[in-house]
Amino acid sequence: MTMPTFSYIRPRSLNEAIQHLSSDGARVHAGGTDLLGCLRDNVFGTKKVVSISGLKELRSIRETKEGGLRIGSLTTLSAIANDRRVKDHYPGLAKAASEVASPQLRHQGTIGGNLCQKPRCWYYRGEFHCLRKGGNTCYAHRGENQFHCIFGSGHVCYITHPSDTATALVAYEATLRIAGPKGMNLLPIEKFYVLPDQDVEKETVLKPNEILTEILLPPQPKDLRSSYRKVRARQSWDFALAGVALALKFKEDRAEKARLVLSGAAPIPWRLKEAEQVLIGNRLDTDTIKRTVDAALKKAQPLEKNGYKIPLFRGILEEELRAIAKS
Ligand SMILES: Cc1cc2nc3c(=O)[nH]c(=O)nc-3n(C[C@H](O)[C@H](O)[C@H](O)COP(=O)(O)OP(=O)(O)OC[C@H]3O[C@@H](n4cnc5c(N)ncnc54)[C@H](O)[C@@H]3O)c2cc1C
Ligand code: SF4
């Protein structure tokens, strides 16, 4: 594969970047670790690459006056993984960022790029003109679907959402700040991602001339217990085969609030709302954990080759809930 020809622009302001993105087919370039691979492999094309890497104001982690954090979208994954404030108050996010890819990619890759990266389905990344590329069939449905989803396909497209950090950010109820030609917008991260039966060619609600500028993390209660656990096929760098982000708050010994979110399970970070309801109001004992895990996987719809994901998710969910019960 060879890199196609495109013009490269490095604007000095957010407004300038948005103006350049408003011309047909322009693409945002942050760290480039995903974008350049997609262009080289002809997953999609472009005539113009707009690098936002010069917008220094997007590269920082700051405390909010309410006690939360604002993370600029150009902050690297390694900066997030190593930040003391993130480690102390959002340990699941620090862990998720530390488990992305390899050290080199974490130094170059940004959180904005991580949240907006393209899916990893091997047909999509290969030469197959599937539904997601505007074609008329899904090759994974009856093909090599061992790494595909068990929830949320809508019987349309079976990708798994690739970002580890998005899963943790849904558990922490993050909000995204998005800049566009009409100004700034705030959006809860759960509304950012698009399911295949809503639009199979889009992964997020971002328009081509919009830029994700910031991730806002609300303050967390001191006694919140949270974590991120990821299982991959290989010990070295790899995407999540199965993962789970948990955020639980207890009142005395009963769960008062619960967020359970899966990675490697669905085309978007997959929130387990029914399982959360099983937890709320109950002690985290063996019976509650069993009922939570049953509720979590009850509606899974495995394909021919990915049925192994059900016991895998059951196992990691149970282990993580037991670890939280002991902490
Ligand atoms: C070998 C390899 C292994 C990987 N393993 C993992 C893994 O285990 N877990 C995981 O989560 N990820 C993994 N990744 C993905 C990696 O985390 C992303 O490539 C990286 O985070 C993207 O960041 P970037 O700044 O390089 O984005 P870019 O490549 O610059 O951009 C990625 C996409 O997001 C868009 N974009 C970027 N920033 C913005 C913005 N601010 N606003 C709007 N659109 C934007 C771009 O247009 C592009 O489509 C892996 C990648 C590789 C190459
Ligand atoms: S799962 Fe989605 S991306 Fe993969 S081949 Fe099917 S339609 Fe294409």
CSV table of N, CA and C in Angstrom, one decimal, residues 5-6 11 19 34 53 70 95 121 131 138 246 254 286 306 312 326:
chain,number,residue,atom,x,y,z
A,5,THR,N,-1.9,11.0,-2.1
A,5,THR,CA,-1.4,12.4,-2.0
A,5,THR,C,-2.5,13.3,-1.4
A,6,PHE,N,-2.0,14.1,-0.4
A,6,PHE,CA,-3.0,15.1,0.2
A,6,PHE,C,-2.2,16.3,0.6
A,11,PRO,N,-3.0,24.5,11.3
A,11,PRO,CA,-3.5,25.8,11.7
A,11,PRO,C,-3.0,26.3,13.1
A,19,GLN,N,-12.3,26.1,10.0
A,19,GLN,CA,-12.5,26.5,8.6
A,19,GLN,C,-11.9,25.6,7.6
A,34,ASP,N,-3.5,6.5,14.2
A,34,ASP,CA,-4.6,5.7,13.6
A,34,ASP,C,-4.9,6.3,12.2
A,53,SER,N,-2.1,19.6,15.9
A,53,SER,CA,-1.0,19.4,16.9
A,53,SER,C,-0.4,20.7,17.4
A,70,ARG,N,-10.3,18.7,33.7
A,70,ARG,CA,-10.5,19.0,32.3
A,70,ARG,C,-9.3,18.5,31.6
A,95,LYS,N,-5.7,3.4,34.4
A,95,LYS,CA,-5.4,2.1,34.0
A,95,LYS,C,-5.7,1.8,32.6
A,121,CYS,N,-12.3,-3.9,12.8
A,121,CYS,CA,-12.8,-5.1,12.1
A,121,CYS,C,-11.8,-5.4,10.9
A,131,LEU,N,-20.5,-2.9,4.5
A,131,LEU,CA,-21.6,-1.9,4.8
A,131,LEU,C,-21.0,-0.6,5.4
A,138,CYS,N,-22.2,-7.3,5.2
A,138,CYS,CA,-21.3,-7.4,6.3
A,138,CYS,C,-20.6,-8.8,6.1
A,246,LEU,N,-15.7,-0.3,36.1
A,246,LEU,CA,-16.7,-0.3,37.2
A,246,LEU,C,-16.5,1.0,38.0
A,254,ARG,N,-24.2,-1.0,51.4
A,254,ARG,CA,-25.0,-1.3,50.3
A,254,ARG,C,-24.7,-0.4,49.1
A,286,THR,N,-21.9,-12.8,47.6
A,286,THR,CA,-21.8,-13.8,46.5
A,286,THR,C,-23.1,-13.9,45.7
A,306,ASN,N,-17.6,-16.4,18.3
A,306,ASN,CA,-17.2,-15.6,19.4
A,306,ASN,C,-18.0,-15.9,20.7
A,312,LEU,N,-16.0,-15.5,29.2
A,312,LEU,CA,-14.9,-14.6,29.5
A,312,LEU,C,-15.4,-13.3,30.3
A,326,LYS,N,-13.9,-6.7,48.4
A,326,LYS,CA,-12.8,-6.9,49.4
A,326,LYS,C,-12.1,-5.6,49.7
